[in-house]
């Protein structure tokens, strides 16, 4: 598998297959939302769009980065979301990097959103689809976020090599700038457990596929059957 690792600004053409990675915290939060029963997640282009969607659909759950804000129901924290019952609900998510990255590749034939919590399922889906060329979108810090790059590289290796040791990749993520900012309270709208939850490898058995449902970009969980082990 030919893997490329690009920041959002480096996306000069639409890839065929894109894996958009935001470990801390957008797509860890998305995975938790599905685990808590959410039916789908609408990826909003702006805070204004998120609020407009919420106004049209009062039963939808709107969440954003940073501290709580009027009109929004939740913040982008997996620890704060894990006790929320989202059974059958639609979530509207707007974040600084993750949702921006997904929308940047919305024309790709396959768009996956990922973090460590769904790494194996994501790698398995890439194997199942026999993807020869994959662009990993490293969303944080203009493409330099160590936690997103480490997760991207782990998924890429896991898609082609059985028994890839995750320890090095998780260590890099744990020592990242984002992890430090979350742990020290620099980032608002955070919980002390957020870093640990973002580093839980394969917590969930599903991959997350984003598709255009005109005019929205919608993320849904996708069960992935156990297939051929890489290298077998």
PDB file of C-alpha atoms in Angstrom:
ATOM      1  CA  UNK A   1       0.000   0.000   0.000  1.00  0.00           C
ATOM      2  CA  UNK A   2       1.345   3.389  -1.041  1.00  0.00           C
ATOM      3  CA  UNK A   3       0.739   5.731   1.911  1.00  0.00           C
ATOM      4  CA  UNK A   4       1.116   9.501   1.888  1.00  0.00           C
ATOM      5  CA  UNK A   5       0.975  11.676   4.995  1.00  0.00           C
ATOM      6  CA  UNK A   6      -0.168  15.237   4.317  1.00  0.00           C
ATOM      7  CA  UNK A   7      -1.406  18.233   6.247  1.00  0.00           C
ATOM      8  CA  UNK A   8      -4.680  19.856   5.222  1.00  0.00           C
ATOM      9  CA  UNK A   9      -2.899  22.681   3.398  1.00  0.00           C
ATOM     10  CA  UNK A  10      -0.849  20.160   1.399  1.00  0.00           C
ATOM     11  CA  UNK A  11      -3.916  18.601  -0.224  1.00  0.00           C
ATOM     12  CA  UNK A  12      -3.467  19.913  -3.748  1.00  0.00           C
ATOM     13  CA  UNK A  13      -5.642  17.245  -5.368  1.00  0.00           C
ATOM     14  CA  UNK A  14      -8.492  14.987  -4.307  1.00  0.00           C
ATOM     15  CA  UNK A  15      -7.180  11.595  -3.177  1.00  0.00           C
ATOM     16  CA  UNK A  16      -8.984   8.391  -4.076  1.00  0.00           C
ATOM     17  CA  UNK A  17      -8.875   7.109  -0.498  1.00  0.00           C
ATOM     18  CA  UNK A  18      -8.376   9.380   2.493  1.00  0.00           C
ATOM     19  CA  UNK A  19      -7.959   8.589   6.180  1.00  0.00           C
ATOM     20  CA  UNK A  20      -8.468  11.758   8.193  1.00  0.00           C
ATOM     21  CA  UNK A  21      -6.804  11.496  11.597  1.00  0.00           C
ATOM     22  CA  UNK A  22      -7.553  13.624  14.639  1.00  0.00           C
ATOM     23  CA  UNK A  23      -6.572  11.800  17.821  1.00  0.00           C
ATOM     24  CA  UNK A  24      -6.959  14.677  20.292  1.00  0.00           C
ATOM     25  CA  UNK A  25      -9.843  14.898  20.097  1.00  0.00           C
ATOM     26  CA  UNK A  26     -12.334  15.124  17.248  1.00  0.00           C
ATOM     27  CA  UNK A  27     -12.464  11.547  16.061  1.00  0.00           C
ATOM     28  CA  UNK A  28     -11.981  10.028  19.483  1.00  0.00           C
ATOM     29  CA  UNK A  29     -15.067  12.047  20.437  1.00  0.00           C
ATOM     30  CA  UNK A  30     -16.890  10.866  17.309  1.00  0.00           C
ATOM     31  CA  UNK A  31     -16.185   7.234  18.187  1.00  0.00           C
ATOM     32  CA  UNK A  32     -17.448   7.781  21.720  1.00  0.00           C
ATOM     33  CA  UNK A  33     -20.591   9.429  20.343  1.00  0.00           C
ATOM     34  CA  UNK A  34     -21.339   6.304  18.306  1.00  0.00           C
ATOM     35  CA  UNK A  35     -20.587   4.105  21.303  1.00  0.00           C
ATOM     36  CA  UNK A  36     -23.120   6.155  23.251  1.00  0.00           C
ATOM     37  CA  UNK A  37     -25.739   5.421  20.617  1.00  0.00           C
ATOM     38  CA  UNK A  38     -25.521   8.282  18.113  1.00  0.00           C
ATOM     39  CA  UNK A  39     -26.935   7.355  14.713  1.00  0.00           C
ATOM     40  CA  UNK A  40     -24.817   9.742  12.666  1.00  0.00           C
ATOM     41  CA  UNK A  41     -22.545  12.765  12.952  1.00  0.00           C
ATOM     42  CA  UNK A  42     -22.886  15.769  10.670  1.00  0.00           C
ATOM     43  CA  UNK A  43     -19.523  17.461  10.120  1.00  0.00           C
ATOM     44  CA  UNK A  44     -20.178  21.199  10.077  1.00  0.00           C
ATOM     45  CA  UNK A  45     -18.086  23.664   8.108  1.00  0.00           C
ATOM     46  CA  UNK A  46     -18.427  26.458  10.660  1.00  0.00           C
ATOM     47  CA  UNK A  47     -19.843  27.317  14.050  1.00  0.00           C
ATOM     48  CA  UNK A  48     -22.528  29.296  12.252  1.00  0.00           C
ATOM     49  CA  UNK A  49     -23.550  26.246  10.215  1.00  0.00           C
ATOM     50  CA  UNK A  50     -23.572  24.065  13.336  1.00  0.00           C
ATOM     51  CA  UNK A  51     -25.902  26.490  15.113  1.00  0.00           C
ATOM     52  CA  UNK A  52     -28.102  26.817  12.034  1.00  0.00           C
ATOM     53  CA  UNK A  53     -28.468  23.032  11.814  1.00  0.00           C
ATOM     54  CA  UNK A  54     -29.266  22.899  15.512  1.00  0.00           C
ATOM     55  CA  UNK A  55     -31.909  25.604  15.059  1.00  0.00           C
ATOM     56  CA  UNK A  56     -33.567  23.610  12.260  1.00  0.00           C
ATOM     57  CA  UNK A  57     -33.279  20.341  14.192  1.00  0.00           C
ATOM     58  CA  UNK A  58     -33.671  21.099  17.911  1.00  0.00           C
ATOM     59  CA  UNK A  59     -33.319  17.422  18.796  1.00  0.00           C
ATOM     60  CA  UNK A  60     -29.823  17.242  17.291  1.00  0.00           C
ATOM     61  CA  UNK A  61     -26.814  17.487  19.614  1.00  0.00           C
ATOM     62  CA  UNK A  62     -24.324  20.215  18.699  1.00  0.00           C
ATOM     63  CA  UNK A  63     -20.755  20.106  19.993  1.00  0.00           C
ATOM     64  CA  UNK A  64     -17.640  22.202  19.452  1.00  0.00           C
ATOM     65  CA  UNK A  65     -14.066  22.762  20.567  1.00  0.00           C
ATOM     66  CA  UNK A  66     -13.300  24.942  23.553  1.00  0.00           C
ATOM     67  CA  UNK A  67     -15.480  25.942  26.478  1.00  0.00           C
ATOM     68  CA  UNK A  68     -19.278  25.600  26.583  1.00  0.00           C
ATOM     69  CA  UNK A  69     -21.097  28.164  24.441  1.00  0.00           C
ATOM     70  CA  UNK A  70     -24.722  29.223  23.971  1.00  0.00           C
ATOM     71  CA  UNK A  71     -26.548  27.023  21.473  1.00  0.00           C
ATOM     72  CA  UNK A  72     -24.173  24.103  21.855  1.00  0.00           C
ATOM     73  CA  UNK A  73     -25.038  21.028  23.891  1.00  0.00           C
ATOM     74  CA  UNK A  74     -21.567  19.611  24.471  1.00  0.00           C
ATOM     75  CA  UNK A  75     -17.854  20.201  24.075  1.00  0.00           C
ATOM     76  CA  UNK A  76     -15.254  18.166  22.199  1.00  0.00           C
ATOM     77  CA  UNK A  77     -14.224  15.948  25.117  1.00  0.00           C
ATOM     78  CA  UNK A  78     -14.482  12.151  25.117  1.00  0.00           C
ATOM     79  CA  UNK A  79     -14.515  11.999  28.910  1.00  0.00           C
ATOM     80  CA  UNK A  80     -17.383  14.465  29.155  1.00  0.00           C
ATOM     81  CA  UNK A  81     -19.322  12.657  26.426  1.00  0.00           C
ATOM     82  CA  UNK A  82     -18.950   9.117  27.759  1.00  0.00           C
ATOM     83  CA  UNK A  83     -21.828   9.489  30.222  1.00  0.00           C
ATOM     84  CA  UNK A  84     -24.246  11.105  27.740  1.00  0.00           C
ATOM     85  CA  UNK A  85     -27.060   8.990  26.291  1.00  0.00           C
ATOM     86  CA  UNK A  86     -27.096   9.656  22.553  1.00  0.00           C
ATOM     87  CA  UNK A  87     -29.361   6.774  21.585  1.00  0.00           C
ATOM     88  CA  UNK A  88     -30.701   7.380  18.068  1.00  0.00           C
ATOM     89  CA  UNK A  89     -29.550  11.005  18.055  1.00  0.00           C
ATOM     90  CA  UNK A  90     -27.801  13.005  15.353  1.00  0.00           C
ATOM     91  CA  UNK A  91     -24.685  14.885  16.460  1.00  0.00           C
ATOM     92  CA  UNK A  92     -23.397  18.041  14.767  1.00  0.00           C
ATOM     93  CA  UNK A  93     -19.645  18.385  15.228  1.00  0.00           C
ATOM     94  CA  UNK A  94     -17.420  21.374  14.469  1.00  0.00           C
ATOM     95  CA  UNK A  95     -13.774  21.295  15.505  1.00  0.00           C
ATOM     96  CA  UNK A  96     -10.642  23.236  14.707  1.00  0.00           C
ATOM     97  CA  UNK A  97      -8.866  20.543  12.717  1.00  0.00           C
ATOM     98  CA  UNK A  98     -10.649  17.192  12.399  1.00  0.00           C
ATOM     99  CA  UNK A  99     -13.860  18.285  10.738  1.00  0.00           C
ATOM    100  CA  UNK A 100     -11.916  20.708   8.528  1.00  0.00           C
ATOM    101  CA  UNK A 101      -9.730  17.854   7.306  1.00  0.00           C
ATOM    102  CA  UNK A 102     -12.676  15.609   6.520  1.00  0.00           C
ATOM    103  CA  UNK A 103     -14.449  18.329   4.563  1.00  0.00           C
ATOM    104  CA  UNK A 104     -11.243  19.020   2.621  1.00  0.00           C
ATOM    105  CA  UNK A 105     -11.358  15.515   1.098  1.00  0.00           C
ATOM    106  CA  UNK A 106     -15.125  15.127   0.794  1.00  0.00           C
ATOM    107  CA  UNK A 107     -14.835  14.381  -2.938  1.00  0.00           C
ATOM    108  CA  UNK A 108     -12.666  11.296  -2.338  1.00  0.00           C
ATOM    109  CA  UNK A 109     -14.217   7.935  -3.205  1.00  0.00           C
ATOM    110  CA  UNK A 110     -13.627   6.701   0.351  1.00  0.00           C
ATOM    111  CA  UNK A 111     -13.186   8.918   3.413  1.00  0.00           C
ATOM    112  CA  UNK A 112     -12.403   7.368   6.792  1.00  0.00           C
ATOM    113  CA  UNK A 113     -12.088   9.327  10.016  1.00  0.00           C
ATOM    114  CA  UNK A 114      -9.847   7.813  12.644  1.00  0.00           C
ATOM    115  CA  UNK A 115      -7.935   7.882  15.894  1.00  0.00           C
ATOM    116  CA  UNK A 116      -6.234   5.210  17.971  1.00  0.00           C
ATOM    117  CA  UNK A 117      -9.594   4.079  19.372  1.00  0.00           C
ATOM    118  CA  UNK A 118     -10.624   2.720  15.952  1.00  0.00           C
ATOM    119  CA  UNK A 119      -7.183   2.021  14.483  1.00  0.00           C
ATOM    120  CA  UNK A 120      -7.507  -1.726  13.867  1.00  0.00           C
ATOM    121  CA  UNK A 121     -10.993  -1.455  12.374  1.00  0.00           C
ATOM    122  CA  UNK A 122      -9.747   1.312  10.085  1.00  0.00           C
ATOM    123  CA  UNK A 123      -6.736  -0.733   8.974  1.00  0.00           C
ATOM    124  CA  UNK A 124      -8.970  -3.750   8.425  1.00  0.00           C
ATOM    125  CA  UNK A 125     -11.319  -1.749   6.221  1.00  0.00           C
ATOM    126  CA  UNK A 126      -8.372  -0.576   4.116  1.00  0.00           C
ATOM    127  CA  UNK A 127      -7.353  -4.218   3.698  1.00  0.00           C
ATOM    128  CA  UNK A 128     -10.895  -5.321   2.919  1.00  0.00           C
ATOM    129  CA  UNK A 129     -11.244  -2.661   0.229  1.00  0.00           C
ATOM    130  CA  UNK A 130      -7.767  -3.569  -1.106  1.00  0.00           C
ATOM    131  CA  UNK A 131      -6.728   0.068  -1.142  1.00  0.00           C
ATOM    132  CA  UNK A 132      -3.466   0.457  -3.076  1.00  0.00           C
ATOM    133  CA  UNK A 133      -2.975   4.171  -2.441  1.00  0.00           C
ATOM    134  CA  UNK A 134      -4.074   5.959   0.713  1.00  0.00           C
ATOM    135  CA  UNK A 135      -3.648   9.576   1.753  1.00  0.00           C
ATOM    136  CA  UNK A 136      -3.534  10.096   5.498  1.00  0.00           C
ATOM    137  CA  UNK A 137      -4.598  13.614   6.446  1.00  0.00           C
ATOM    138  CA  UNK A 138      -2.645  14.728   9.514  1.00  0.00           C
ATOM    139  CA  UNK A 139      -5.051  17.367  10.728  1.00  0.00           C
ATOM    140  CA  UNK A 140      -3.422  18.948  13.774  1.00  0.00           C
ATOM    141  CA  UNK A 141      -0.791  21.693  13.865  1.00  0.00           C
ATOM    142  CA  UNK A 142      -0.761  22.253  10.097  1.00  0.00           C
ATOM    143  CA  UNK A 143       0.144  18.642   9.482  1.00  0.00           C
ATOM    144  CA  UNK A 144       2.817  18.422  12.183  1.00  0.00           C
ATOM    145  CA  UNK A 145       0.787  17.082  15.117  1.00  0.00           C
ATOM    146  CA  UNK A 146       2.838  14.186  16.424  1.00  0.00           C
ATOM    147  CA  UNK A 147      -0.161  12.292  17.792  1.00  0.00           C
ATOM    148  CA  UNK A 148      -1.955  12.413  14.441  1.00  0.00           C
ATOM    149  CA  UNK A 149       1.161  11.467  12.463  1.00  0.00           C
ATOM    150  CA  UNK A 150       1.944   8.595  14.845  1.00  0.00           C
ATOM    151  CA  UNK A 151      -1.597   7.244  14.567  1.00  0.00           C
ATOM    152  CA  UNK A 152      -1.563   7.615  10.775  1.00  0.00           C
ATOM    153  CA  UNK A 153       1.721   5.743  10.492  1.00  0.00           C
ATOM    154  CA  UNK A 154       0.487   3.005  12.820  1.00  0.00           C
ATOM    155  CA  UNK A 155      -2.698   2.452  10.812  1.00  0.00           C
ATOM    156  CA  UNK A 156      -0.688   2.402   7.577  1.00  0.00           C
ATOM    157  CA  UNK A 157       1.687  -0.243   8.948  1.00  0.00           C
ATOM    158  CA  UNK A 158      -1.123  -2.243  10.547  1.00  0.00           C
ATOM    159  CA  UNK A 159      -2.927  -2.356   7.206  1.00  0.00           C
ATOM    160  CA  UNK A 160      -0.025  -4.227   5.643  1.00  0.00           C
ATOM    161  CA  UNK A 161       1.968  -5.868   8.447  1.00  0.00           C
ATOM    162  CA  UNK A 162       0.678  -8.342  11.001  1.00  0.00           C
ATOM    163  CA  UNK A 163       1.797  -7.859  14.570  1.00  0.00           C
ATOM    164  CA  UNK A 164       2.836  -4.227  14.300  1.00  0.00           C
ATOM    165  CA  UNK A 165       3.838  -3.116  17.801  1.00  0.00           C
ATOM    166  CA  UNK A 166       1.784  -0.060  18.805  1.00  0.00           C
ATOM    167  CA  UNK A 167       4.005   0.908  21.763  1.00  0.00           C
ATOM    168  CA  UNK A 168       6.263   3.355  19.903  1.00  0.00           C
ATOM    169  CA  UNK A 169       3.345   5.090  18.215  1.00  0.00           C
ATOM    170  CA  UNK A 170       1.345   5.446  21.425  1.00  0.00           C
ATOM    171  CA  UNK A 171       4.439   6.755  23.224  1.00  0.00           C
ATOM    172  CA  UNK A 172       4.922   9.436  20.581  1.00  0.00           C
ATOM    173  CA  UNK A 173       1.291  10.473  20.931  1.00  0.00           C
ATOM    174  CA  UNK A 174       1.511  10.546  24.722  1.00  0.00           C
ATOM    175  CA  UNK A 175       4.496  12.911  24.502  1.00  0.00           C
ATOM    176  CA  UNK A 176       2.872  15.196  21.939  1.00  0.00           C
ATOM    177  CA  UNK A 177       2.176  18.870  22.336  1.00  0.00           C
ATOM    178  CA  UNK A 178      -1.578  18.230  22.255  1.00  0.00           C
ATOM    179  CA  UNK A 179      -1.329  15.707  25.087  1.00  0.00           C
ATOM    180  CA  UNK A 180       0.643  18.181  27.183  1.00  0.00           C
ATOM    181  CA  UNK A 181      -1.833  20.969  26.526  1.00  0.00           C
ATOM    182  CA  UNK A 182      -4.773  18.770  27.468  1.00  0.00           C
ATOM    183  CA  UNK A 183      -3.044  17.446  30.576  1.00  0.00           C
ATOM    184  CA  UNK A 184      -2.119  20.920  31.837  1.00  0.00           C
ATOM    185  CA  UNK A 185      -5.455  22.537  31.107  1.00  0.00           C
ATOM    186  CA  UNK A 186      -4.203  24.801  28.316  1.00  0.00           C
ATOM    187  CA  UNK A 187      -7.069  23.659  26.127  1.00  0.00           C
ATOM    188  CA  UNK A 188     -10.491  24.602  27.399  1.00  0.00           C
ATOM    189  CA  UNK A 189     -13.446  22.257  27.401  1.00  0.00           C
ATOM    190  CA  UNK A 190     -11.249  19.359  28.493  1.00  0.00           C
ATOM    191  CA  UNK A 191     -11.399  16.669  31.174  1.00  0.00           C
ATOM    192  CA  UNK A 192      -8.420  15.107  33.004  1.00  0.00           C
ATOM    193  CA  UNK A 193      -9.233  11.714  31.440  1.00  0.00           C
ATOM    194  CA  UNK A 194      -9.213  12.962  27.854  1.00  0.00           C
ATOM    195  CA  UNK A 195      -5.602  12.051  27.044  1.00  0.00           C
ATOM    196  CA  UNK A 196      -5.934   8.514  28.381  1.00  0.00           C
ATOM    197  CA  UNK A 197      -9.165   7.977  26.465  1.00  0.00           C
ATOM    198  CA  UNK A 198      -7.567   9.253  23.247  1.00  0.00           C
ATOM    199  CA  UNK A 199      -4.754   6.713  23.672  1.00  0.00           C
ATOM    200  CA  UNK A 200      -6.982   3.673  24.214  1.00  0.00           C
ATOM    201  CA  UNK A 201      -5.988   1.460  21.319  1.00  0.00           C
ATOM    202  CA  UNK A 202      -8.859  -0.279  19.507  1.00  0.00           C
ATOM    203  CA  UNK A 203     -11.441   0.623  22.127  1.00  0.00           C
ATOM    204  CA  UNK A 204     -14.170   0.321  19.490  1.00  0.00           C
ATOM    205  CA  UNK A 205     -14.695  -2.376  16.822  1.00  0.00           C
ATOM    206  CA  UNK A 206     -16.002  -0.141  14.053  1.00  0.00           C
ATOM    207  CA  UNK A 207     -14.477   2.120  11.430  1.00  0.00           C
ATOM    208  CA  UNK A 208     -16.003   5.530  10.682  1.00  0.00           C
ATOM    209  CA  UNK A 209     -16.915   6.368   7.094  1.00  0.00           C
ATOM    210  CA  UNK A 210     -17.827   9.882   5.959  1.00  0.00           C
ATOM    211  CA  UNK A 211     -20.026  10.342   2.907  1.00  0.00           C
ATOM    212  CA  UNK A 212     -21.663  13.278   1.194  1.00  0.00           C
ATOM    213  CA  UNK A 213     -25.391  13.350   1.789  1.00  0.00           C
ATOM    214  CA  UNK A 214     -26.099  16.520  -0.149  1.00  0.00           C
ATOM    215  CA  UNK A 215     -25.469  19.107   1.100  1.00  0.00           C
ATOM    216  CA  UNK A 216     -23.991  17.619   4.277  1.00  0.00           C
ATOM    217  CA  UNK A 217     -20.928  15.515   5.094  1.00  0.00           C
ATOM    218  CA  UNK A 218     -22.117  12.703   7.351  1.00  0.00           C
ATOM    219  CA  UNK A 219     -20.060  10.303   9.437  1.00  0.00           C
ATOM    220  CA  UNK A 220     -21.362   6.847  10.348  1.00  0.00           C
ATOM    221  CA  UNK A 221     -19.925   3.797  12.103  1.00  0.00           C
ATOM    222  CA  UNK A 222     -19.201   0.822   9.862  1.00  0.00           C
ATOM    223  CA  UNK A 223     -18.733  -2.736  11.064  1.00  0.00           C
ATOM    224  CA  UNK A 224     -15.737  -4.390   9.414  1.00  0.00           C
ATOM    225  CA  UNK A 225     -15.633  -8.175   9.078  1.00  0.00           C
ATOM    226  CA  UNK A 226     -12.440  -9.922  10.078  1.00  0.00           C
ATOM    227  CA  UNK A 227     -10.574 -10.545   6.855  1.00  0.00           C
ATOM    228  CA  UNK A 228      -7.218 -11.805   5.690  1.00  0.00           C
ATOM    229  CA  UNK A 229      -4.373 -11.131   8.095  1.00  0.00           C
ATOM    230  CA  UNK A 230      -1.738  -8.905   6.444  1.00  0.00           C
ATOM    231  CA  UNK A 231       1.379 -10.793   5.457  1.00  0.00           C
ATOM    232  CA  UNK A 232      -0.422 -14.150   5.593  1.00  0.00           C
TER     233      UNK A 232
END
